Amino acid sequence: MQEIWRCGCGWDEKSSWPKGGSRGSKRCRTSTKLRFLAVTELAKPTNNVELHIFCDASENGMAAVIYSRFEEEGKVECAMIGSKTRVAPLKFLTIPRLELQAAVNEARLADCIIKSHRMKIARRVFWTDSRDVIRWVRSDHQRYSQFVAFRVSELLDTTQVDEWR
């Protein structure tokens, strides 16, 4: 999509993209709610349900994925609930800033999932491979640039510092 946008093609113009064959693939779209409801049926209300949310970014895009983890009769079960991907903005951003934006997307995804379901969540764990994000979340974010400060502020509004790994 970014390549099409960069070439400046209009909506009604024919494009020579994709060059060298199709880069797209068929996507299976499943409802986030259906996946979570399947997990809800398996988990008893007394079980400790945890959400583990992962994020990552590169110069091309960012992604977040959320899993539920619970124990039943001494057996640990995990299930993917949903995911969210975004292409990187056309405007250049450094990898640490992209990682921070991916963390914001991760927190938004978790918030959306939690608000749309009745299951009681015992614990949330947010995972990132960026030391910069962890450092920003654990420090005084107001001393950073406006870009970083606004995003860290949003993270701290929706998550707790001790939830980040």
N, CA and C atoms as an extended XYZ file, in Angstrom:
495
Properties=species:S:1:pos:R:3:atomname:S:1:resname:S:1:resid:I:1 pbc="F F F"
N         0.816       -1.188        0.000 N   MET     1
C         0.000        0.000        0.000 CA  MET     1
C         0.861        1.255        0.000 C   MET     1
N         1.954        1.203        0.774 N   GLN     2
C         2.834        2.375        0.809 CA  GLN     2
C         3.430        2.648       -0.556 C   GLN     2
N         3.817        1.583       -1.257 N   GLU     3
C         4.414        1.765       -2.585 CA  GLU     3
C         3.413        2.399       -3.548 C   GLU     3
N         2.153        1.990       -3.472 N   ILE     4
C         1.124        2.584       -4.324 CA  ILE     4
C         0.950        4.053       -3.961 C   ILE     4
N         0.919        4.362       -2.691 N   TRP     5
C         0.749        5.738       -2.224 CA  TRP     5
C         1.914        6.609       -2.680 C   TRP     5
N         3.127        6.071       -2.570 N   ARG     6
C         4.321        6.842       -2.950 CA  ARG     6
C         4.385        7.126       -4.441 C   ARG     6
N         3.862        6.211       -5.273 N   CYS     7
C         3.945        6.420       -6.722 CA  CYS     7
C         2.991        7.518       -7.182 C   CYS     7
N         2.050        7.934       -6.315 N   GLY     8
C         1.158        9.044       -6.632 CA  GLY     8
C         0.008        8.682       -7.551 C   GLY     8
N        -0.341        7.413       -7.634 N   CYS     9
C        -1.450        6.988       -8.490 CA  CYS     9
C        -2.772        7.495       -7.934 C   CYS     9
N        -3.653        7.912       -8.819 N   GLY    10
C        -4.995        8.304       -8.420 CA  GLY    10
C        -5.878        7.082       -8.292 C   GLY    10
N        -7.064        7.259       -7.714 N   TRP    11
C        -7.962        6.138       -7.494 CA  TRP    11
C        -8.431        5.499       -8.796 C   TRP    11
N        -8.602        6.271       -9.847 N   ASP    12
C        -9.137        5.752      -11.099 CA  ASP    12
C        -8.059        5.336      -12.092 C   ASP    12
N        -6.795        5.551      -11.764 N   GLU    13
C        -5.709        5.222      -12.685 CA  GLU    13
C        -5.329        3.758      -12.578 C   GLU    13
N        -4.932        3.189      -13.722 N   LYS    14
C        -4.404        1.833      -13.711 CA  LYS    14
C        -2.956        1.901      -13.266 C   LYS    14
N        -2.573        0.947      -12.476 N   SER    15
C        -1.217        0.935      -11.922 CA  SER    15
C        -0.473       -0.280      -12.445 C   SER    15
N         0.825       -0.162      -12.586 N   SER    16
C         1.645       -1.296      -13.002 CA  SER    16
C         2.079       -2.114      -11.789 C   SER    16
N         1.613       -1.713      -10.622 N   TRP    17
C         1.956       -2.433       -9.402 CA  TRP    17
C         1.068       -3.653       -9.266 C   TRP    17
N         1.491       -4.776       -8.795 N   PRO    18
C         2.811       -5.035       -8.262 CA  PRO    18
C         3.781       -5.469       -9.344 C   PRO    18
N         4.986       -4.984       -9.264 N   LYS    19
C         6.021       -5.394      -10.212 CA  LYS    19
C         6.626       -6.694       -9.720 C   LYS    19
N         6.881       -7.600      -10.644 N   GLY    20
C         7.512       -8.858      -10.263 CA  GLY    20
C         6.569       -9.822       -9.552 C   GLY    20
N         5.289       -9.726       -9.794 N   GLY    21
C         4.347      -10.670       -9.211 CA  GLY    21
C         3.605      -10.092       -8.032 C   GLY    21
N         2.699      -10.856       -7.571 N   SER    22
C         1.843      -10.408       -6.471 CA  SER    22
C         2.568      -10.495       -5.147 C   SER    22
N         2.517       -9.393       -4.396 N   ARG    23
C         3.115       -9.393       -3.065 CA  ARG    23
C         2.053       -9.594       -2.010 C   ARG    23
N         0.816       -9.542       -2.429 N   GLY    24
C        -0.274       -9.700       -1.468 CA  GLY    24
C        -0.595      -11.164       -1.258 C   GLY    24
N        -1.357      -11.442       -0.272 N   SER    25
C        -1.798      -12.804       -0.020 CA  SER    25
C        -3.236      -12.765        0.461 C   SER    25
N        -3.911      -13.879        0.327 N   LYS    26
C        -5.276      -13.950        0.832 CA  LYS    26
C        -5.221      -13.893        2.347 C   LYS    26
N        -6.138      -13.152        2.922 N   ARG    27
C        -6.153      -13.004        4.371 CA  ARG    27
C        -7.416      -13.618        4.928 C   ARG    27
N        -7.233      -14.351        5.967 N   CYS    28
C        -8.382      -14.925        6.669 CA  CYS    28
C        -8.781      -13.945        7.761 C   CYS    28
N        -9.987      -13.444        7.684 N   ARG    29
C       -10.462      -12.480        8.678 CA  ARG    29
C       -11.377      -13.200        9.663 C   ARG    29
N       -10.960      -13.229       10.904 N   THR    30
C       -11.806      -13.795       11.945 CA  THR    30
C       -12.090      -12.715       12.962 C   THR    30
N       -13.229      -12.819       13.563 N   SER    31
C       -13.638      -11.815       14.534 CA  SER    31
C       -12.856      -11.974       15.823 C   SER    31
N       -12.334      -10.870       16.327 N   THR    32
C       -11.648      -10.873       17.607 CA  THR    32
C       -12.588      -11.375       18.693 C   THR    32
N       -13.838      -10.958       18.637 N   LYS    33
C       -14.798      -11.369       19.655 CA  LYS    33
C       -15.007      -12.879       19.634 C   LYS    33
N       -15.078      -13.481       18.454 N   LEU    34
C       -15.283      -14.917       18.376 CA  LEU    34
C       -14.118      -15.669       18.995 C   LEU    34
N       -12.909      -15.218       18.738 N   ARG    35
C       -11.751      -15.880       19.325 CA  ARG    35
C       -11.791      -15.765       20.843 C   ARG    35
N       -12.104      -14.590       21.336 N   PHE    36
C       -12.109      -14.397       22.778 CA  PHE    36
C       -13.244      -15.180       23.419 C   PHE    36
N       -14.401      -15.263       22.763 N   LEU    37
C       -15.510      -16.018       23.327 CA  LEU    37
C       -15.181      -17.496       23.417 C   LEU    37
N       -14.432      -18.020       22.461 N   ALA    38
C       -14.024      -19.420       22.520 CA  ALA    38
C       -13.163      -19.652       23.759 C   ALA    38
N       -12.282      -18.721       24.053 N   VAL    39
C       -11.448      -18.825       25.246 CA  VAL    39
C       -12.317      -18.668       26.491 C   VAL    39
N       -13.284      -17.772       26.452 N   THR    40
C       -14.165      -17.531       27.590 CA  THR    40
C       -14.920      -18.801       27.964 C   THR    40
N       -15.353      -19.541       26.976 N   GLU    41
C       -16.089      -20.767       27.253 CA  GLU    41
C       -15.208      -21.806       27.928 C   GLU    41
N       -13.913      -21.800       27.616 N   LEU    42
C       -13.001      -22.773       28.211 CA  LEU    42
C       -12.595      -22.382       29.622 C   LEU    42
N       -12.465      -21.105       29.870 N   ALA    43
C       -11.959      -20.637       31.155 CA  ALA    43
C       -13.096      -20.456       32.148 C   ALA    43
N       -12.934      -21.011       33.318 N   LYS    44
C       -13.911      -20.811       34.375 CA  LYS    44
C       -13.650      -19.457       35.024 C   LYS    44
N       -14.670      -18.822       35.577 N   PRO    45
C       -14.488      -17.500       36.193 CA  PRO    45
C       -13.459      -17.485       37.311 C   PRO    45
N       -13.219      -18.649       37.953 N   THR    46
C       -12.276      -18.687       39.068 CA  THR    46
C       -10.821      -18.766       38.602 C   THR    46
N       -10.620      -19.069       37.348 N   ASN    47
C        -9.249      -19.182       36.832 CA  ASN    47
C        -8.605      -17.805       36.724 C   ASN    47
N        -7.302      -17.780       36.849 N   ASN    48
C        -6.554      -16.543       36.686 CA  ASN    48
C        -6.229      -16.356       35.213 C   ASN    48
N        -6.988      -15.505       34.565 N   VAL    49
C        -6.772      -15.238       33.147 CA  VAL    49
C        -5.794      -14.077       33.024 C   VAL    49
N        -4.757      -14.287       32.258 N   GLU    50
C        -3.767      -13.249       31.997 CA  GLU    50
C        -3.818      -12.885       30.526 C   GLU    50
N        -3.546      -11.631       30.229 N   LEU    51
C        -3.366      -11.196       28.848 CA  LEU    51
C        -1.895      -10.857       28.654 C   LEU    51
N        -1.311      -11.396       27.611 N   HIS    52
C         0.065      -11.077       27.242 CA  HIS    52
C         0.007      -10.412       25.876 C   HIS    52
N         0.494       -9.189       25.824 N   ILE    53
C         0.395       -8.386       24.618 CA  ILE    53
C         1.808       -8.072       24.138 C   ILE    53
N         2.075       -8.358       22.878 N   PHE    54
C         3.401       -8.167       22.301 CA  PHE    54
C         3.345       -7.115       21.200 C   PHE    54
N         4.441       -6.366       21.045 N   CYS    55
C         4.516       -5.407       19.949 CA  CYS    55
C         5.928       -5.381       19.382 C   CYS    55
N         6.022       -4.944       18.148 N   ASP    56
C         7.320       -4.774       17.491 CA  ASP    56
C         7.141       -3.808       16.339 C   ASP    56
N         8.258       -3.247       15.900 N   ALA    57
C         8.214       -2.298       14.787 CA  ALA    57
C         9.484       -2.427       13.960 C   ALA    57
N         9.374       -2.014       12.712 N   SER    58
C        10.521       -1.929       11.811 CA  SER    58
C        10.320       -0.689       10.960 C   SER    58
N        11.245       -0.450       10.040 N   GLU    59
C        11.101        0.725        9.189 CA  GLU    59
C         9.910        0.610        8.252 C   GLU    59
N         9.354       -0.591        8.087 N   ASN    60
C         8.218       -0.805        7.184 CA  ASN    60
C         6.861       -0.817        7.877 C   ASN    60
N         6.831       -1.135        9.149 N   GLY    61
C         5.546       -1.218        9.822 CA  GLY    61
C         5.673       -1.593       11.276 C   GLY    61
N         4.502       -1.777       11.902 N   MET    62
C         4.457       -2.152       13.311 CA  MET    62
C         3.301       -3.109       13.524 C   MET    62
N         3.406       -3.883       14.603 N   ALA    63
C         2.371       -4.871       14.878 CA  ALA    63
C         2.213       -5.076       16.374 C   ALA    63
N         1.020       -5.494       16.752 N   ALA    64
C         0.727       -5.889       18.128 CA  ALA    64
C        -0.136       -7.136       18.063 C   ALA    64
N         0.076       -8.043       18.994 N   VAL    65
C        -0.719       -9.265       19.070 CA  VAL    65
C        -1.013       -9.531       20.537 C   VAL    65
N        -2.209      -10.074       20.807 N   ILE    66
C        -2.634      -10.301       22.181 CA  ILE    66
C        -3.034      -11.767       22.364 C   ILE    66
N        -2.530      -12.347       23.457 N   TYR    67
C        -2.812      -13.735       23.800 CA  TYR    67
C        -3.434      -13.786       25.182 C   TYR    67
N        -4.307      -14.766       25.386 N   SER    68
C        -4.797      -15.037       26.735 CA  SER    68
C        -4.057      -16.263       27.250 C   SER    68
N        -3.862      -16.281       28.542 N   ARG    69
C        -3.193      -17.410       29.200 CA  ARG    69
C        -3.979      -17.722       30.467 C   ARG    69
N        -4.351      -18.974       30.644 N   PHE    70
C        -5.057      -19.364       31.857 CA  PHE    70
C        -4.754      -20.804       32.188 C   PHE    70
N        -4.974      -21.152       33.449 N   GLU    71
C        -4.766      -22.512       33.919 CA  GLU    71
C        -6.108      -23.152       34.198 C   GLU    71
N        -6.204      -24.410       33.833 N   GLU    72
C        -7.403      -25.183       34.132 CA  GLU    72
C        -6.971      -26.595       34.472 C   GLU    72
N        -7.289      -27.014       35.672 N   GLU    73
C        -6.930      -28.345       36.159 CA  GLU    73
C        -5.431      -28.585       36.032 C   GLU    73
N        -4.635      -27.588       36.394 N   GLY    74
C        -3.181      -27.714       36.371 CA  GLY    74
C        -2.550      -27.619       34.993 C   GLY    74
N        -3.358      -27.392       33.982 N   LYS    75
C        -2.856      -27.317       32.616 CA  LYS    75
C        -2.933      -25.869       32.133 C   LYS    75
N        -1.835      -25.372       31.578 N   VAL    76
C        -1.799      -24.006       31.073 CA  VAL    76
C        -2.272      -24.002       29.626 C   VAL    76
N        -3.180      -23.069       29.315 N   GLU    77
C        -3.686      -22.929       27.954 CA  GLU    77
C        -3.461      -21.505       27.486 C   GLU    77
N        -3.085      -21.355       26.227 N   CYS    78
C        -2.892      -20.037       25.621 CA  CYS    78
C        -3.657      -19.989       24.305 C   CYS    78
N        -4.153      -18.810       23.989 N   ALA    79
C        -4.870      -18.636       22.722 CA  ALA    79
C        -4.676      -17.208       22.233 C   ALA    79
N        -4.464      -17.091       20.933 N   MET    80
C        -4.371      -15.761       20.350 CA  MET    80
C        -5.769      -15.165       20.272 C   MET    80
N        -5.890      -13.923       20.728 N   ILE    81
C        -7.185      -13.259       20.714 CA  ILE    81
C        -7.317      -12.355       19.504 C   ILE    81
N        -6.273      -11.607       19.210 N   GLY    82
C        -6.348      -10.693       18.082 CA  GLY    82
C        -5.016      -10.043       17.802 C   GLY    82
N        -4.971       -9.288       16.737 N   SER    83
C        -3.734       -8.593       16.367 CA  SER    83
C        -4.081       -7.329       15.603 C   SER    83
N        -3.099       -6.469       15.501 N   LYS    84
C        -3.266       -5.205       14.782 CA  LYS    84
C        -1.936       -4.883       14.125 C   LYS    84
N        -1.993       -4.526       12.847 N   THR    85
C        -0.782       -4.114       12.138 CA  THR    85
C        -1.013       -2.756       11.503 C   THR    85
N         0.064       -2.044       11.313 N   ARG    86
C         0.009       -0.749       10.634 CA  ARG    86
C         1.294       -0.587        9.839 C   ARG    86
N         1.188        0.053        8.698 N   VAL    87
C         2.392        0.382        7.954 CA  VAL    87
C         3.035        1.597        8.606 C   VAL    87
N         4.345        1.711        8.448 N   ALA    88
C         5.056        2.861        8.996 CA  ALA    88
C         4.608        4.117        8.255 C   ALA    88
N         4.602        5.260        8.932 N   PRO    89
C         4.196        6.492        8.253 CA  PRO    89
C         5.169        6.854        7.135 C   PRO    89
N         4.670        7.594        6.154 N   LEU    90
C         5.532        8.026        5.055 CA  LEU    90
C         6.632        8.953        5.559 C   LEU    90
N         6.284        9.771        6.548 N   LYS    91
C         7.279       10.654        7.149 CA  LYS    91
C         8.265        9.797        7.942 C   LYS    91
N         9.545       10.043        7.763 N   PHE    92
C        10.576        9.235        8.418 CA  PHE    92
C        10.486        9.352        9.932 C   PHE    92
N        10.495        8.201       10.599 N   LEU    93
C        10.591        8.136       12.056 CA  LEU    93
C        11.707        7.168       12.401 C   LEU    93
N        12.429        7.471       13.461 N   THR    94
C        13.492        6.563       13.893 CA  THR    94
C        12.863        5.269       14.421 C   THR    94
N        13.655        4.212       14.465 N   ILE    95
C        13.163        2.927       14.969 CA  ILE    95
C        12.674        3.057       16.418 C   ILE    95
N        13.393        3.741       17.325 N   PRO    96
C        12.845        3.886       18.687 CA  PRO    96
C        11.472        4.570       18.718 C   PRO    96
N        11.272        5.563       17.878 N   ARG    97
C         9.956        6.219       17.840 CA  ARG    97
C         8.889        5.298       17.253 C   ARG    97
N         9.254        4.506       16.251 N   LEU    98
C         8.311        3.520       15.714 CA  LEU    98
C         7.970        2.473       16.771 C   LEU    98
N         8.963        2.051       17.543 N   GLU    99
C         8.715        1.095       18.630 CA  GLU    99
C         7.769        1.692       19.673 C   GLU    99
N         7.939        2.988       19.961 N   LEU   100
C         7.051        3.659       20.908 CA  LEU   100
C         5.620        3.719       20.363 C   LEU   100
N         5.475        4.017       19.092 N   GLN   101
C         4.141        4.038       18.482 CA  GLN   101
C         3.534        2.638       18.489 C   GLN   101
N         4.356        1.606       18.259 N   ALA   102
C         3.864        0.229       18.331 CA  ALA   102
C         3.380       -0.093       19.741 C   ALA   102
N         4.071        0.411       20.758 N   ALA   103
C         3.647        0.198       22.143 CA  ALA   103
C         2.305        0.884       22.410 C   ALA   103
N         2.107        2.057       21.851 N   VAL   104
C         0.822        2.746       21.991 CA  VAL   104
C        -0.282        1.912       21.336 C   VAL   104
N        -0.011        1.389       20.152 N   ASN   105
C        -0.989        0.527       19.474 CA  ASN   105
C        -1.275       -0.721       20.309 C   ASN   105
N        -0.248       -1.257       20.952 N   GLU   106
C        -0.385       -2.424       21.811 CA  GLU   106
C        -1.327       -2.120       22.982 C   GLU   106
N        -1.129       -0.979       23.620 N   ALA   107
C        -1.977       -0.586       24.751 CA  ALA   107
C        -3.415       -0.339       24.296 C   ALA   107
N        -3.589        0.262       23.129 N   ARG   108
C        -4.937        0.511       22.604 CA  ARG   108
C        -5.648       -0.801       22.287 C   ARG   108
N        -4.922       -1.755       21.712 N   LEU   109
C        -5.499       -3.060       21.395 CA  LEU   109
C        -5.959       -3.755       22.673 C   LEU   109
N        -5.119       -3.752       23.705 N   ALA   110
C        -5.486       -4.382       24.973 CA  ALA   110
C        -6.713       -3.712       25.576 C   ALA   110
N        -6.742       -2.409       25.551 N   ASP   111
C        -7.873       -1.657       26.100 CA  ASP   111
C        -9.170       -2.012       25.366 C   ASP   111
N        -9.099       -2.088       24.059 N   CYS   112
C       -10.271       -2.431       23.239 CA  CYS   112
C       -10.774       -3.838       23.561 C   CYS   112
N        -9.866       -4.788       23.663 N   ILE   113
C       -10.244       -6.177       23.950 CA  ILE   113
C       -10.872       -6.276       25.336 C   ILE   113
N       -10.256       -5.642       26.320 N   ILE   114
C       -10.757       -5.727       27.689 CA  ILE   114
C       -12.138       -5.083       27.809 C   ILE   114
N       -12.339       -3.942       27.174 N   LYS   115
C       -13.625       -3.252       27.260 CA  LYS   115
C       -14.746       -3.980       26.519 C   LYS   115
N       -14.402       -4.774       25.522 N   SER   116
C       -15.445       -5.407       24.716 CA  SER   116
C       -15.846       -6.793       25.217 C   SER   116
N       -15.249       -7.240       26.324 N   HIS   117
C       -15.568       -8.569       26.847 CA  HIS   117
C       -15.792       -8.521       28.349 C   HIS   117
N       -16.551       -9.491       28.841 N   ARG   118
C       -16.906       -9.530       30.258 CA  ARG   118
C       -15.900      -10.257       31.117 C   ARG   118
N       -15.032      -11.056       30.543 N   MET   119
C       -14.116      -11.873       31.325 CA  MET   119
C       -13.221      -11.006       32.223 C   MET   119
N       -13.105      -11.422       33.475 N   LYS   120
C       -12.258      -10.691       34.417 CA  LYS   120
C       -10.793      -11.056       34.157 C   LYS   120
N        -9.992      -10.048       33.950 N   ILE   121
C        -8.575      -10.249       33.673 CA  ILE   121
C        -7.800      -10.073       34.973 C   ILE   121
N        -7.055      -11.099       35.370 N   ALA   122
C        -6.293      -11.043       36.614 CA  ALA   122
C        -5.009      -10.239       36.452 C   ALA   122
N        -4.410      -10.311       35.278 N   ARG   123
C        -3.110       -9.655       35.080 CA  ARG   123
C        -2.896       -9.377       33.609 C   ARG   123
N        -2.247       -8.252       33.318 N   ARG   124
C        -1.834       -7.917       31.955 CA  ARG   124
C        -0.315       -7.787       31.946 C   ARG   124
N         0.293       -8.250       30.855 N   VAL   125
C         1.735       -8.105       30.681 CA  VAL   125
C         1.969       -7.571       29.274 C   VAL   125
N         2.629       -6.418       29.186 N   PHE   126
C         2.944       -5.796       27.904 CA  PHE   126
C         4.406       -6.072       27.579 C   PHE   126
N         4.655       -6.661       26.422 N   TRP   127
C         5.998       -7.049       26.021 CA  TRP   127
C         6.480       -6.188       24.855 C   TRP   127
N         7.733       -5.736       24.953 N   THR   128
C         8.384       -5.021       23.862 CA  THR   128
C         9.850       -5.420       23.833 C   THR   128
N        10.454       -5.379       22.668 N   ASP   129
C        11.892       -5.659       22.578 CA  ASP   129
C        12.714       -4.371       22.557 C   ASP   129
N        12.077       -3.253       22.851 N   SER   130
C        12.739       -1.955       22.810 CA  SER   130
C        13.090       -1.468       24.216 C   SER   130
N        14.369       -1.360       24.483 N   ARG   131
C        14.810       -0.813       25.764 CA  ARG   131
C        14.444        0.663       25.879 C   ARG   131
N        14.396        1.352       24.753 N   ASP   132
C        14.018        2.771       24.767 CA  ASP   132
C        12.601        2.949       25.299 C   ASP   132
N        11.687        2.118       24.850 N   VAL   133
C        10.297        2.216       25.303 CA  VAL   133
C        10.222        1.974       26.808 C   VAL   133
N        10.903        0.946       27.277 N   ILE   134
C        10.902        0.647       28.714 CA  ILE   134
C        11.483        1.820       29.502 C   ILE   134
N        12.574        2.376       29.011 N   ARG   135
C        13.201        3.516       29.694 CA  ARG   135
C        12.268        4.726       29.719 C   ARG   135
N        11.604        5.009       28.595 N   TRP   136
C        10.681        6.141       28.535 CA  TRP   136
C         9.506        5.953       29.499 C   TRP   136
N         8.963        4.731       29.559 N   VAL   137
C         7.816        4.462       30.426 CA  VAL   137
C         8.203        4.603       31.899 C   VAL   137
N         9.427        4.238       32.239 N   ARG   138
C         9.865        4.247       33.641 CA  ARG   138
C        10.504        5.559       34.083 C   ARG   138
N        10.588        6.540       33.212 N   SER   139
C        11.239        7.797       33.579 CA  SER   139
C        10.244        8.957       33.526 C   SER   139
N        10.743       10.142       33.803 N   ASP   140
C         9.920       11.344       33.738 CA  ASP   140
C         9.743       11.713       32.264 C   ASP   140
N         8.607       11.352       31.702 N   HIS   141
C         8.390       11.527       30.267 CA  HIS   141
C         8.265       12.990       29.863 C   HIS   141
N         7.999       13.876       30.791 N   GLN   142
C         7.807       15.289       30.451 CA  GLN   142
C         9.098       15.969       30.008 C   GLN   142
N        10.231       15.365       30.278 N   ARG   143
C        11.491       15.992       29.873 CA  ARG   143
C        11.896       15.629       28.441 C   ARG   143
N        11.117       14.783       27.793 N   TYR   144
C        11.426       14.379       26.427 CA  TYR   144
C        10.706       15.268       25.415 C   TYR   144
N        10.963       15.007       24.144 N   SER   145
C        10.310       15.776       23.076 CA  SER   145
C         8.799       15.577       23.150 C   SER   145
N         8.086       16.452       22.482 N   GLN   146
C         6.621       16.405       22.490 CA  GLN   146
C         6.114       15.057       21.959 C   GLN   146
N         6.734       14.552       20.908 N   PHE   147
C         6.350       13.270       20.315 CA  PHE   147
C         6.395       12.169       21.371 C   PHE   147
N         7.512       12.056       22.061 N   VAL   148
C         7.693       11.006       23.069 CA  VAL   148
C         6.787       11.256       24.267 C   VAL   148
N         6.747       12.489       24.740 N   ALA   149
C         5.963       12.810       25.939 CA  ALA   149
C         4.487       12.481       25.763 C   ALA   149
N         3.896       12.821       24.631 N   PHE   150
C         2.477       12.548       24.402 CA  PHE   150
C         2.194       11.050       24.372 C   PHE   150
N         3.041       10.298       23.720 N   ARG   151
C         2.812        8.867       23.598 CA  ARG   151
C         3.043        8.141       24.925 C   ARG   151
N         4.080        8.526       25.644 N   VAL   152
C         4.315        7.914       26.955 CA  VAL   152
C         3.183        8.283       27.909 C   VAL   152
N         2.704        9.494       27.826 N   SER   153
C         1.574        9.910       28.654 CA  SER   153
C         0.350        9.034       28.383 C   SER   153
N         0.085        8.742       27.122 N   GLU   154
C        -1.041        7.865       26.790 CA  GLU   154
C        -0.816        6.462       27.339 C   GLU   154
N         0.414        5.966       27.253 N   LEU   155
C         0.711        4.641       27.803 CA  LEU   155
C         0.461        4.614       29.310 C   LEU   155
N         0.882        5.649       30.002 N   LEU   156
C         0.719        5.687       31.455 CA  LEU   156
C        -0.736        5.900       31.873 C   LEU   156
N        -1.547        6.460       30.987 N   ASP   157
C        -2.980        6.621       31.276 CA  ASP   157
C        -3.720        5.291       31.202 C   ASP   157
N        -3.253        4.379       30.355 N   THR   158
C        -3.974        3.124       30.132 CA  THR   158
C        -3.276        1.899       30.703 C   THR   158
N        -2.018        2.027       31.113 N   THR   159
C        -1.276        0.889       31.648 CA  THR   159
C        -0.542        1.316       32.916 C   THR   159
N        -0.012        0.337       33.616 N   GLN   160
C         0.820        0.576       34.798 CA  GLN   160
C         2.272        0.298       34.432 C   GLN   160
N         3.189        1.011       35.058 N   VAL   161
C         4.616        0.847       34.766 CA  VAL   161
C         5.069       -0.591       35.003 C   VAL   161
N         4.577       -1.214       36.077 N   ASP   162
C         5.024       -2.569       36.392 CA  ASP   162
C         4.444       -3.647       35.468 C   ASP   162
N         3.580       -3.268       34.538 N   GLU   163
C         3.042       -4.220       33.554 CA  GLU   163
C         3.951       -4.376       32.348 C   GLU   163
N         4.969       -3.525       32.217 N   TRP   164
C         5.829       -3.521       31.033 CA  TRP   164
C         7.055       -4.380       31.231 C   TRP   164
N         7.315       -5.198       30.242 N   ARG   165
C         8.506       -6.069       30.233 CA  ARG   165
C         9.217       -5.881       28.910 C   ARG   165
